[in-house]
């Protein structure tokens, strides 16, 4: 079965603490009637610090959509290669062994996708499949894992590289003062993450089953308004309550696999905010500590969109390695409202025989 290997993650060097966030918000939106509520909500996010590609002072200047997208291109090309190299090393593979690249990001736009640049610059084969995903927001991390799983099942022997580049600070709108915008300004952070799904071999989460679910008539609850100044994040106040209808979906997925969603060994959950994690724990009837890797990601980096599930999975590999056969759940939530879910078992395999690629990309044992 396809196996998710240990992810790699990198956060930019510029750091802003929650105390600094509150200070900047008070200065930028002084006198606004909604400011006290926004400050309270930011304090309650559980985010201690976030990382950004630019200092906050520069971000506050907002040079315009064109310049921000130029920064996105420069920074994505600067920051993705080293993370990809680490993810490939974790999977004990090199670029010629990758058959598809899934690139997920909702914070900038490039055409052709960054996948084309990566293929040209990093030694991937010219016949590598390109699968960019740009409109699933925070759910895209889970979607990428699921699409990689599907690809490997459809094409046995294939390996898929997942790359997530979320530079959320480039979507900050200094002039927006609605509650959703003010809250997002204190919640979202920047990060780049990558992971490989192998068709066979390696150590990691053996992907057994996946599913998608969209809560009907909620497509406007999380969205972008695209304006001259760029992407304006829109968040409906009903979003934090979405775990109540989604928990039964997770339970049904596990039940169909003869598992109990409330009695698994590990959980990799999108950290959209504290209520998301608390409510899911409540409705799955599990202790909130089972989401500790998601809580830690939220505290140290904020909501890093599609990169959350990859970073939470990395923490599982490093800090809390399961025993072989341990069962787990991966879930990402985002616009739609969409849930991307997967079930997997921890597996360890001795190294496979060495392989090499022929000129046409076919594998042979050496």
mmCIF file with all atom_site columns, N, CA and C in Angstrom, residues 29 73 168 296:
data_model
loop_
_atom_site.group_PDB
_atom_site.id
_atom_site.type_symbol
_atom_site.label_atom_id
_atom_site.label_alt_id
_atom_site.label_comp_id
_atom_site.label_asym_id
_atom_site.label_entity_id
_atom_site.label_seq_id
_atom_site.pdbx_PDB_ins_code
_atom_site.Cartn_x
_atom_site.Cartn_y
_atom_site.Cartn_z
_atom_site.occupancy
_atom_site.B_iso_or_equiv
_atom_site.pdbx_formal_charge
_atom_site.auth_seq_id
_atom_site.auth_comp_id
_atom_site.auth_asym_id
_atom_site.auth_atom_id
_atom_site.pdbx_PDB_model_num
ATOM 1  N N  . UNK A 1 29  ? -5.751 49.721 14.292 1.00 0.00 ? 29  UNK A N  1
ATOM 2  C CA . UNK A 1 29  ? -7.212 49.778 14.281 1.00 0.00 ? 29  UNK A CA 1
ATOM 3  C C  . UNK A 1 29  ? -7.759 50.485 15.522 1.00 0.00 ? 29  UNK A C  1
ATOM 4  N N  . UNK A 1 73  ? 6.381  34.646 -5.711 1.00 0.00 ? 73  UNK A N  1
ATOM 5  C CA . UNK A 1 73  ? 7.171  33.851 -6.658 1.00 0.00 ? 73  UNK A CA 1
ATOM 6  C C  . UNK A 1 73  ? 8.623  33.747 -6.198 1.00 0.00 ? 73  UNK A C  1
ATOM 7  N N  . UNK A 1 168 ? 1.005  33.064 4.028  1.00 0.00 ? 168 UNK A N  1
ATOM 8  C CA . UNK A 1 168 ? -0.253 33.706 4.395  1.00 0.00 ? 168 UNK A CA 1
ATOM 9  C C  . UNK A 1 168 ? -0.096 35.190 4.675  1.00 0.00 ? 168 UNK A C  1
ATOM 10 N N  . UNK A 1 296 ? 0.499  21.726 19.106 1.00 0.00 ? 296 UNK A N  1
ATOM 11 C CA . UNK A 1 296 ? 1.860  22.277 19.104 1.00 0.00 ? 296 UNK A CA 1
ATOM 12 C C  . UNK A 1 296 ? 2.121  23.087 17.843 1.00 0.00 ? 296 UNK A C  1
#
